[in-house]
PDB file of C-alpha atoms in Angstrom:
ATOM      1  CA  UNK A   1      23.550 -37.032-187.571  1.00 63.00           C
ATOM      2  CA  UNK A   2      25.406 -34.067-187.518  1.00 61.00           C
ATOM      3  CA  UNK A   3      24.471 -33.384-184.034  1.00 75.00           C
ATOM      4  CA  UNK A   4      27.232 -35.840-183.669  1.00 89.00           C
ATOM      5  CA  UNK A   5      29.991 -32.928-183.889  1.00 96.00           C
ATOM      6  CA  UNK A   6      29.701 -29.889-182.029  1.00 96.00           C
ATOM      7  CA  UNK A   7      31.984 -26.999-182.915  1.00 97.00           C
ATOM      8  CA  UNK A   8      33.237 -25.359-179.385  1.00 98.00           C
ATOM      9  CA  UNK A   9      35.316 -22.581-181.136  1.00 98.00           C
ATOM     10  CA  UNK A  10      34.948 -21.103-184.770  1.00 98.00           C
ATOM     11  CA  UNK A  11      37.503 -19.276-186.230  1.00 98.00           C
ATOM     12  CA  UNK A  12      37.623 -15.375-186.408  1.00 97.00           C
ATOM     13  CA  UNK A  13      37.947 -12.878-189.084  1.00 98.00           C
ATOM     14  CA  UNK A  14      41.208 -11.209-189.117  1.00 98.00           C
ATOM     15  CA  UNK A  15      42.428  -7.551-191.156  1.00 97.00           C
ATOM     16  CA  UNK A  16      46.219  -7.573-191.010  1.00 95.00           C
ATOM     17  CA  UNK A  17      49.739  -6.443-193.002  1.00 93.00           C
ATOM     18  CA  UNK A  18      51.121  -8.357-195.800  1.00 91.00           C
ATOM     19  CA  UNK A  19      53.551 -11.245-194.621  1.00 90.00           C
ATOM     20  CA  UNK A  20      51.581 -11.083-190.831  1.00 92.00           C
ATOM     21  CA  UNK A  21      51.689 -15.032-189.553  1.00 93.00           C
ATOM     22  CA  UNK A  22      49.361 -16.248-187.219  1.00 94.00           C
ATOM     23  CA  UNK A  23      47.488 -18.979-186.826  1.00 97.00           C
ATOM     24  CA  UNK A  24      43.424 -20.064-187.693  1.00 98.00           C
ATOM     25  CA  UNK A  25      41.669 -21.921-184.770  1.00 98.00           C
ATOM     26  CA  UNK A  26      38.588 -24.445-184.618  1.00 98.00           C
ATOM     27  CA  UNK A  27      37.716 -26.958-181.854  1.00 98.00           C
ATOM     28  CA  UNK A  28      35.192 -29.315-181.713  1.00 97.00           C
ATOM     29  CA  UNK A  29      33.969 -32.131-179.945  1.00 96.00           C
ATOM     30  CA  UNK A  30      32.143 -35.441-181.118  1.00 95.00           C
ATOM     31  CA  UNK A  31      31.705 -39.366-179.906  1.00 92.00           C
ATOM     32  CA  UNK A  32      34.817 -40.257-182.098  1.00 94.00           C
ATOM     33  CA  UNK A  33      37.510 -39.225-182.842  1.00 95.00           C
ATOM     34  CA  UNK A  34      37.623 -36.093-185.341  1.00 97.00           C
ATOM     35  CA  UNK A  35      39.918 -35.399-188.408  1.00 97.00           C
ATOM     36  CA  UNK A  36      40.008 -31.401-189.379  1.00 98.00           C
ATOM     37  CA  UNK A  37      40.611 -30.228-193.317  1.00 98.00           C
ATOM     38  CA  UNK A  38      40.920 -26.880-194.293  1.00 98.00           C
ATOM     39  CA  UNK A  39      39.558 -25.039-197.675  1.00 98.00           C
ATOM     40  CA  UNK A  40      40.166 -21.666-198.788  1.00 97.00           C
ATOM     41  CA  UNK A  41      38.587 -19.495-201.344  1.00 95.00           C
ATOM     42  CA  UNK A  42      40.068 -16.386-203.183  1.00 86.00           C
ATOM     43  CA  UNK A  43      37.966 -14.591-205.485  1.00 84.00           C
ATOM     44  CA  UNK A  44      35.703 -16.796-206.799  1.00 85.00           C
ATOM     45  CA  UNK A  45      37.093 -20.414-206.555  1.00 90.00           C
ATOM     46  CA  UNK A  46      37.208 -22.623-203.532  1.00 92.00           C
ATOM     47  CA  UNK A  47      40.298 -25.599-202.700  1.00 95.00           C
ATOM     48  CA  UNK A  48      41.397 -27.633-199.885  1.00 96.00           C
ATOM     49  CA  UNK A  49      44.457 -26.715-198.625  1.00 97.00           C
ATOM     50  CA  UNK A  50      46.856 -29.460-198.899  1.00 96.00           C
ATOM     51  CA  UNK A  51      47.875 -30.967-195.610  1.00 96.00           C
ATOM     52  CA  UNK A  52      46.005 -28.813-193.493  1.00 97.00           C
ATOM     53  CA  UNK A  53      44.339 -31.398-191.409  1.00 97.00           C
ATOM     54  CA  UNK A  54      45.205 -30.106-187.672  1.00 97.00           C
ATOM     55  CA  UNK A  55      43.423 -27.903-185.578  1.00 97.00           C
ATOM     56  CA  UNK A  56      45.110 -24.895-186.355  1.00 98.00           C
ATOM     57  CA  UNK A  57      45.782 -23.931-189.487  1.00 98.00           C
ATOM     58  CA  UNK A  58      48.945 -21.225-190.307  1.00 97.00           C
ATOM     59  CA  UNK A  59      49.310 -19.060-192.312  1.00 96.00           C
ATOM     60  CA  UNK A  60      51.139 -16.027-193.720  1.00 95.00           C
ATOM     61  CA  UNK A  61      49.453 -13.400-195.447  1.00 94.00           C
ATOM     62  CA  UNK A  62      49.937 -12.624-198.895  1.00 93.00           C
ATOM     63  CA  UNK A  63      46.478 -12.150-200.067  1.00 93.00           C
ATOM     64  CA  UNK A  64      42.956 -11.650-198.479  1.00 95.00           C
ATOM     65  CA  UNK A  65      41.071 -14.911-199.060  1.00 96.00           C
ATOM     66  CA  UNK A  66      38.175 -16.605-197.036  1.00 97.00           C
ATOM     67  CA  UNK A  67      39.072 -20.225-195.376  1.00 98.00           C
ATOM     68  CA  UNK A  68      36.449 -22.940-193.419  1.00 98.00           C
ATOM     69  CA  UNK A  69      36.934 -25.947-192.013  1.00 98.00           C
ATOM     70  CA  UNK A  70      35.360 -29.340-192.314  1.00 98.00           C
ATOM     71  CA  UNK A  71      34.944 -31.718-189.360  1.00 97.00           C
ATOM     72  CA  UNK A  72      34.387 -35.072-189.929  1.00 96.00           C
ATOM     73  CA  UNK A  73      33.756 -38.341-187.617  1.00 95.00           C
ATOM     74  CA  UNK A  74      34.310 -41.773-188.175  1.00 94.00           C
ATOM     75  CA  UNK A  75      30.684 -42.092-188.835  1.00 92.00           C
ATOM     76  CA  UNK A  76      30.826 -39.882-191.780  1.00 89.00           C
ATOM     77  CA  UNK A  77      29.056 -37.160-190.276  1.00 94.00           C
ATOM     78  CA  UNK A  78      30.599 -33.920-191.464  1.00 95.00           C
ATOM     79  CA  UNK A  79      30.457 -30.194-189.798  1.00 96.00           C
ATOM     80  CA  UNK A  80      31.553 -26.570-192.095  1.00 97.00           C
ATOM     81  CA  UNK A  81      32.814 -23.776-189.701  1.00 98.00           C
ATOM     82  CA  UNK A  82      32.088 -20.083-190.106  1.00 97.00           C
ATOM     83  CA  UNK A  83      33.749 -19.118-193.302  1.00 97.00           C
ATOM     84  CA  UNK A  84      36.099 -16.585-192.093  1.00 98.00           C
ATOM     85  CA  UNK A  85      37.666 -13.751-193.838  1.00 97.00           C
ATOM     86  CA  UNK A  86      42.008 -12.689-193.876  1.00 97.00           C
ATOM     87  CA  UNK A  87      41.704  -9.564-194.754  1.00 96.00           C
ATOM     88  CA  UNK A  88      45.604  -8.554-195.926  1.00 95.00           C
ATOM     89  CA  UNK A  89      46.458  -5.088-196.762  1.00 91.00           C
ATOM     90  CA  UNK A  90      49.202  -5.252-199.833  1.00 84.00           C
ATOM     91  CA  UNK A  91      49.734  -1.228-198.996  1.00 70.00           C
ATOM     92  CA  UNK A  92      50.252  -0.453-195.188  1.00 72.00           C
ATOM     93  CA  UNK A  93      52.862   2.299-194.667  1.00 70.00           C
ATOM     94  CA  UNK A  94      55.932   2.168-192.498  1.00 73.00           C
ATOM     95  CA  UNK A  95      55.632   2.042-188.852  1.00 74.00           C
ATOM     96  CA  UNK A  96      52.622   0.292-189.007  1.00 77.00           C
ATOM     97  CA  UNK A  97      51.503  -1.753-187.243  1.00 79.00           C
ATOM     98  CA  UNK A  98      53.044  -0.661-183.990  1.00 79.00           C
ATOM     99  CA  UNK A  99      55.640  -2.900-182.670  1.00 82.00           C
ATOM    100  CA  UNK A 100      54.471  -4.660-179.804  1.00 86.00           C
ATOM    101  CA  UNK A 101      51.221  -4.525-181.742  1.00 91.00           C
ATOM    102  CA  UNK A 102      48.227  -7.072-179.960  1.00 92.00           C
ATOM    103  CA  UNK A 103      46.077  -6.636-182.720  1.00 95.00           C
ATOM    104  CA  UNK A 104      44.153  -3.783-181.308  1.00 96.00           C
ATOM    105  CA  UNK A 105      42.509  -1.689-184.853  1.00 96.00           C
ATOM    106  CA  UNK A 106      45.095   0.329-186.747  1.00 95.00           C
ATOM    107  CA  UNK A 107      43.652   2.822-188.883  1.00 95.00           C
ATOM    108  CA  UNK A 108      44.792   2.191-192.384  1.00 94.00           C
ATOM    109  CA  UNK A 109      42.764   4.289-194.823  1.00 95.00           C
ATOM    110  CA  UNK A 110      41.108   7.649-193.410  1.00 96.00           C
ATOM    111  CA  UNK A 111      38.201   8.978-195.424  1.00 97.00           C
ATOM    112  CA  UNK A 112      38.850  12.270-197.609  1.00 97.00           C
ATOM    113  CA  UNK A 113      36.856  15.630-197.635  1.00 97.00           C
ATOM    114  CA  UNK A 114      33.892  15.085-199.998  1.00 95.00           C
ATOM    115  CA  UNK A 115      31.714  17.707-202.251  1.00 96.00           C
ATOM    116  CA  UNK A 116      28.961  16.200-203.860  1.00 96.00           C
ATOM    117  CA  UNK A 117      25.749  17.449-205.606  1.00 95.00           C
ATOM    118  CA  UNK A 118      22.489  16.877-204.086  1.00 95.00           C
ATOM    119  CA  UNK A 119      20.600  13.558-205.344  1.00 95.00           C
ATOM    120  CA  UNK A 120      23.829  12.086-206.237  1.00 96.00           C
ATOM    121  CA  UNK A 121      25.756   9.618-204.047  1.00 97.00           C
ATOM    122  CA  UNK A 122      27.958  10.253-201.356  1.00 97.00           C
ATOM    123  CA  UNK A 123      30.560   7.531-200.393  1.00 97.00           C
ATOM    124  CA  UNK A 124      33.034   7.714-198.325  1.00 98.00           C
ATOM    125  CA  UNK A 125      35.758   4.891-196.798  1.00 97.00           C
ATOM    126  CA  UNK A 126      38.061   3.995-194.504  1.00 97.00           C
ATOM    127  CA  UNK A 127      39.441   0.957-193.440  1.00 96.00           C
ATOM    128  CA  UNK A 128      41.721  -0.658-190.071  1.00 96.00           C
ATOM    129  CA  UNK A 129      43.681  -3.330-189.596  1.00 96.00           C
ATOM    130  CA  UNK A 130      43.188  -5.722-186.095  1.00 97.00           C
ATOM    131  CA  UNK A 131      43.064  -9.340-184.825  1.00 96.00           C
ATOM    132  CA  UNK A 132      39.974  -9.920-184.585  1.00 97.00           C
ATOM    133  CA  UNK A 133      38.857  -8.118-187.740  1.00 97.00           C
ATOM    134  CA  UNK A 134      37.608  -4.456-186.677  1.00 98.00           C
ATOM    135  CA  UNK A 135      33.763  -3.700-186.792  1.00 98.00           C
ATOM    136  CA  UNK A 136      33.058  -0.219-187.647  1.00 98.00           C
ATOM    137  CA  UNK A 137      30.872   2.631-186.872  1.00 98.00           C
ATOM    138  CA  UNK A 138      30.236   5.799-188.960  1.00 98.00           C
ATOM    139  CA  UNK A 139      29.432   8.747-186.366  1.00 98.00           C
ATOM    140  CA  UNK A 140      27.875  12.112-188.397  1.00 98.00           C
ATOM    141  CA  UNK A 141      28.585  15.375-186.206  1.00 97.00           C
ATOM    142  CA  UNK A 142      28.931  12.899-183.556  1.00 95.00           C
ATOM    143  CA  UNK A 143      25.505  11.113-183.547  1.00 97.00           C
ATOM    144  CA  UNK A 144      25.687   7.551-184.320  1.00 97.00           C
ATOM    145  CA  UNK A 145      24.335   6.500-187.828  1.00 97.00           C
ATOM    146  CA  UNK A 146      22.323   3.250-187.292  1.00 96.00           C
ATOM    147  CA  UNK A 147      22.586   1.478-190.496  1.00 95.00           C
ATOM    148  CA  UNK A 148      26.128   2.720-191.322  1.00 97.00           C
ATOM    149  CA  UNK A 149      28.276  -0.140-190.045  1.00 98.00           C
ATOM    150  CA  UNK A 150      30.761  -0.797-192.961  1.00 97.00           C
ATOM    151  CA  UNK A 151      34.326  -0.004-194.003  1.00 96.00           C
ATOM    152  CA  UNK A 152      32.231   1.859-196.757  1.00 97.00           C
ATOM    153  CA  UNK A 153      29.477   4.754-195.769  1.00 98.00           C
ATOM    154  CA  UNK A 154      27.556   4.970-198.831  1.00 97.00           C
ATOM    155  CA  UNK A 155      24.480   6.956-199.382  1.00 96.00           C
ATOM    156  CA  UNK A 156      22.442   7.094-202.319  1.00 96.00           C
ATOM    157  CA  UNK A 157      21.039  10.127-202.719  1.00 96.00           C
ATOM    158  CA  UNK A 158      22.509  12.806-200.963  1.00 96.00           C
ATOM    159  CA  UNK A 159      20.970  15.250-199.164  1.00 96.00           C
ATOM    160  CA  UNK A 160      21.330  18.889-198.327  1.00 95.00           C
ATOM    161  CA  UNK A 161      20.783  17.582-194.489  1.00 95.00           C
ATOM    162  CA  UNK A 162      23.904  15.069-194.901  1.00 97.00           C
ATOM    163  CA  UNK A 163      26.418  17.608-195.084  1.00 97.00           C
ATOM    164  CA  UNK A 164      28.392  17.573-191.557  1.00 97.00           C
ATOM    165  CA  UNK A 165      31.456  16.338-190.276  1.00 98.00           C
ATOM    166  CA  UNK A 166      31.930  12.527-190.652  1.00 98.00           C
ATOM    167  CA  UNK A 167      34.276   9.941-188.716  1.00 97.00           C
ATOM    168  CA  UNK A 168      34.187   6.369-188.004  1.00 98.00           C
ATOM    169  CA  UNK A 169      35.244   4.086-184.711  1.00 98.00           C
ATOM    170  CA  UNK A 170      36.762   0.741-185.663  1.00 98.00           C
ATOM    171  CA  UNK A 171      37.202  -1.765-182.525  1.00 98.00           C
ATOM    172  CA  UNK A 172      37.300  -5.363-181.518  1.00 98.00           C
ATOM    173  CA  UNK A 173      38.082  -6.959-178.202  1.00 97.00           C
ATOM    174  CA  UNK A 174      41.178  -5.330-178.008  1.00 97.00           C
ATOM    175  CA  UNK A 175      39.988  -1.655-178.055  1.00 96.00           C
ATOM    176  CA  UNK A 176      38.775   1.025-180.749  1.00 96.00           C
ATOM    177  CA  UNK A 177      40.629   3.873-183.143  1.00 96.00           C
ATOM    178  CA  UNK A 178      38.792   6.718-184.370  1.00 98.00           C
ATOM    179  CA  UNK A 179      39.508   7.761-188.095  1.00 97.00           C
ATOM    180  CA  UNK A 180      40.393  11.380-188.570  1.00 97.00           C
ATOM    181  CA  UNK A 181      37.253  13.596-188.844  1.00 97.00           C
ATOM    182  CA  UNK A 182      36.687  15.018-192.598  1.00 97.00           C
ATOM    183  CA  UNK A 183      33.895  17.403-193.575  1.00 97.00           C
ATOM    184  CA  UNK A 184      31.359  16.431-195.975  1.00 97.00           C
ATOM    185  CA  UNK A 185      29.616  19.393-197.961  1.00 96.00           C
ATOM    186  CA  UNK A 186      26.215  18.445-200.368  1.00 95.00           C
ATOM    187  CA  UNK A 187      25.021  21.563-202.184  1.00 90.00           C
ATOM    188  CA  UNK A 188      23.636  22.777-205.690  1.00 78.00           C
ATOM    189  CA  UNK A 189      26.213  23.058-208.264  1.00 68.00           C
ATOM    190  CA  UNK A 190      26.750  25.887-211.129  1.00 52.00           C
ATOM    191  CA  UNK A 191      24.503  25.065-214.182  1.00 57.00           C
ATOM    192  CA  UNK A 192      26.533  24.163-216.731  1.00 59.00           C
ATOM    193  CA  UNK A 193      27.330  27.131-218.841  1.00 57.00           C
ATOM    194  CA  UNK A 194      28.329  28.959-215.711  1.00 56.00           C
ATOM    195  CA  UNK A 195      30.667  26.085-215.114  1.00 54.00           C
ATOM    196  CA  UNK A 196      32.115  26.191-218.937  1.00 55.00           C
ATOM    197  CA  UNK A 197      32.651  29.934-218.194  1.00 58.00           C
ATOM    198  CA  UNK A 198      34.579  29.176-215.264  1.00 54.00           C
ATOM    199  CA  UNK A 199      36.385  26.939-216.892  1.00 51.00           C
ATOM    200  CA  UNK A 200      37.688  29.039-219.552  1.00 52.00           C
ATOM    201  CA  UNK A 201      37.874  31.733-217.542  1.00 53.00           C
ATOM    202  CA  UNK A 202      40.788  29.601-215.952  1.00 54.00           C
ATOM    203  CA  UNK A 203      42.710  29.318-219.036  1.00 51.00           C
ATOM    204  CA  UNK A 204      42.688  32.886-220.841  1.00 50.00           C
ATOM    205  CA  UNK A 205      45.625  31.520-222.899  1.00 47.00           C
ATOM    206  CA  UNK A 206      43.294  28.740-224.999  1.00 47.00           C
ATOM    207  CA  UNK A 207      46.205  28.820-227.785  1.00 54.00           C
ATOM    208  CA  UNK A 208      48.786  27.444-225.521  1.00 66.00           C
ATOM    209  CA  UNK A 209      48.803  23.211-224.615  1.00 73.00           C
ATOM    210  CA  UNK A 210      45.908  21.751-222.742  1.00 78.00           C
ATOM    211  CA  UNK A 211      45.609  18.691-221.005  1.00 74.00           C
ATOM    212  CA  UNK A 212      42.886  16.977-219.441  1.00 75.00           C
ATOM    213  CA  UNK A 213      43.306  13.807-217.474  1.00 69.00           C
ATOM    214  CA  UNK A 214      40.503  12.157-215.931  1.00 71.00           C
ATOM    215  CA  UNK A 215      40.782  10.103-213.289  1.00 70.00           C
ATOM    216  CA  UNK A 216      38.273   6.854-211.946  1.00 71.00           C
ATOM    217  CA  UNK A 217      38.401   5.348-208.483  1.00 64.00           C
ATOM    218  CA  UNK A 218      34.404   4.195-208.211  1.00 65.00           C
ATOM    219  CA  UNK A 219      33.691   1.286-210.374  1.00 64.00           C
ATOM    220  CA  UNK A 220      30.813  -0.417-210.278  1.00 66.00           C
ATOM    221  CA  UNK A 221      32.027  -3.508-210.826  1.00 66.00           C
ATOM    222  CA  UNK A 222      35.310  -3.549-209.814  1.00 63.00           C
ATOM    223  CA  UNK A 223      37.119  -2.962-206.170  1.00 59.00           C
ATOM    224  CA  UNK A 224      38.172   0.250-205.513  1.00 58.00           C
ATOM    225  CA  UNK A 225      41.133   1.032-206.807  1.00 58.00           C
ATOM    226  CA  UNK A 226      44.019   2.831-204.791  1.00 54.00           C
ATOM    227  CA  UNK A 227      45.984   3.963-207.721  1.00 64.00           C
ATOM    228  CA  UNK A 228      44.301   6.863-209.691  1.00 64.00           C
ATOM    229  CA  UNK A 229      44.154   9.646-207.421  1.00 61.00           C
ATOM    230  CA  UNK A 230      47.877   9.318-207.124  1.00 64.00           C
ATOM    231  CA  UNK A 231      48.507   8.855-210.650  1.00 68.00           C
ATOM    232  CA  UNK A 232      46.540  11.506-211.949  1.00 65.00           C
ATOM    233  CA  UNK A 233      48.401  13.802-209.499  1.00 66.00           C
ATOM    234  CA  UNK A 234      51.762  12.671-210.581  1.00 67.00           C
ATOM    235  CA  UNK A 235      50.852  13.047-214.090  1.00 72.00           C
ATOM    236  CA  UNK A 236      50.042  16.366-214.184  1.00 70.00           C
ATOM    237  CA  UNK A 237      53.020  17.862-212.397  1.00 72.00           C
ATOM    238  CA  UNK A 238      55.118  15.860-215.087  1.00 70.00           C
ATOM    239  CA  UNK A 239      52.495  17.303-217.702  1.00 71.00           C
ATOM    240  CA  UNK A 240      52.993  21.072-215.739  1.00 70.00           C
ATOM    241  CA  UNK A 241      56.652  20.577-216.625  1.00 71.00           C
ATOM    242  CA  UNK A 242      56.332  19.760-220.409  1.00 75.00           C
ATOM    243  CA  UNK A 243      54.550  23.235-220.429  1.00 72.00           C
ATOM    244  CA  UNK A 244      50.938  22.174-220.064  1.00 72.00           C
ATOM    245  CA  UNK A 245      48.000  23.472-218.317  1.00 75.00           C
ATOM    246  CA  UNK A 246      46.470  20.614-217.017  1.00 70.00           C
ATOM    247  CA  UNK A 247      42.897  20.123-215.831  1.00 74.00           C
ATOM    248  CA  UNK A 248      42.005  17.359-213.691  1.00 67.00           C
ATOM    249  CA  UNK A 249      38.870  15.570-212.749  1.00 68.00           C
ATOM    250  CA  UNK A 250      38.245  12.921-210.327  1.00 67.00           C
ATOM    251  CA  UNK A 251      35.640  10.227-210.560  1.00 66.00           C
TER     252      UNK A 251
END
C-alpha cells in the first residue's frame, strides 16, 4: 500500500528572478529503499525531467512552471508530492533582489491608482518575489479584507463603499513587505453626451490630425499583459511629434 512511503518533507513554492538557481527538496521514508523522479509541467503539458532521480532537484529559472515528484519502492508502491509552483519573473528591475538577499518578499509589481464606475469591476495587482513563495494580504484603509488573499484583488461589482486607500502585505518565513499604498476612487461617471462634449471640447481644432490608440491589459482569457500601458504611452509621444493630437484609452 501506499502507506508504505511516507513523505517527511514536500517541496515549497518559490517566486524568484530570471536565471535564480536553487535547489527543489523532498524526503521520504519507506521499508525499502526509495528511487525519486521528477516531472514538470509548463502551461498545459506535463514531462519527466530527464535524470532527475535524486532528492533534490536543481534548477535555474528561466520560466515559471509547476514540478512534483514521484516516490517509488521496490514494491511498486508509488507516492506524488505537492505540486509546487517556480514562479520566475522575466521583468525584475536592477538592484533587485538585494544582494545578500535570503529570500525574504521583494515587492515586484505595486498596484496603480484606480477610477472605476460603480457596478463595474475593480481589480487591482501586485506581485513579490521570495523563497518560500510570498502569501499576500490586501488591507483597505487599513482593515484587513478577509477573502482578499491573492496577488490579484478583484471585485466584481464595485461599490461606492469600496473607494479607500488600498495596499497589500506579502510575507513568508522570512518576513513581510508592504506594497506602496494607492487610492482607489468608485463614483458615477458623465452620461455620455456630456462625455462626447468633453471630448471635443478638448480638441477645438477637429480639422487638424487625430489619433486614437486604445490600449488592453485585462483579457479574459489571457495573462495579463505587461506591455500595453507602456506602449501606448510611447506611441503617442512619437504620434505628439508627427503633429498629432492623440487620445488615449486604457482597458
Amino acid at each position: 500500500s501506499s502507506t508504505a512511503i511516507t513523505i517527511t518533507e514536500q517541496p515549497v513554492s518559490i517566486s524568484v528572478p530570471m536565471g535564480y538557481s536553487f535547489a527543489l527538496r523532498c524526503r521520504a521514508k519507506g521499508h525499502t529503499p526509495l528511487q525519486y523522479q521528477w516531472f514538470c509541467q509548463h502551461q498545459s503539458f506535463c514531462r519527466q525531467i530527464p535524470g532527475a532521480t535524486k532528492q533534490d532537484l536543481p534548477i535555474t529559472a528561466q520560466q515559471t512552471q509547476l514540478y512534483t515528484c514521484r516516490i517509488n519502492d521496490l514494491y511498486r508502491n508509488a507516492v506524488f508530492s505537492d505540486w509546487v509552483k517556480v514562479e520566475v519573473h522575466q521583468c525584475v528591475s536592477r538592484g533587485l533582489p538585494p544582494q545578500l538577499w535570503r529570500g525574504e518578499p521583494v515587492i515586484v509589481l505595486n498596484p496603480t491608482e484606480q477610477r472605476v464606475e460603480v457596478g463595474k469591476p475593480l481589480q487591482l495587482q501586485c506581485a513579490a518575489m521570495g523563497v518560500p513563495a510570498p502569501s499576500y494580504q490586501w488591507y483597505r484603509n487599513g482593515n484587513l479584507l478577509e477573502h482578499q488573499k491573492k496577488k490579484k484583488l478583484w471585485i466584481t461589482h464595485a461599490k461606492v463603499s469600496d473607494s479607500g486607500t488600498y495596499l497589500c502585505c506579502a510575507s513568508n518565513s522570512h518576513g513581510e513587505h508592504w506594497t506602496s499604498a494607492v487610492d482607489v476612487h468608485i463614483g458615477e461617471t458623465l452620461p455620455p453626451a456630456e462625455h462626447l462634449q468633453l471630448c471635443w471640447s478638448m480638441f477645438p481644432l477637429a480639422t487638424g490630425k487625430i489619433a486614437l490608440l486604445v490600449g488592453n491589459n485585462h483579457y479574459q482569457h489571457h495573462p495579463n499583459l505587461m506591455a500595453p500601458v507602456t506602449d501606448v504611452f510611447e506611441l503617442s509621444l512619437l504620434l505628439e511629434q508627427l503633429g498629432f493630437q492623440v487620445v488615449s484609452l486604457l482597458d
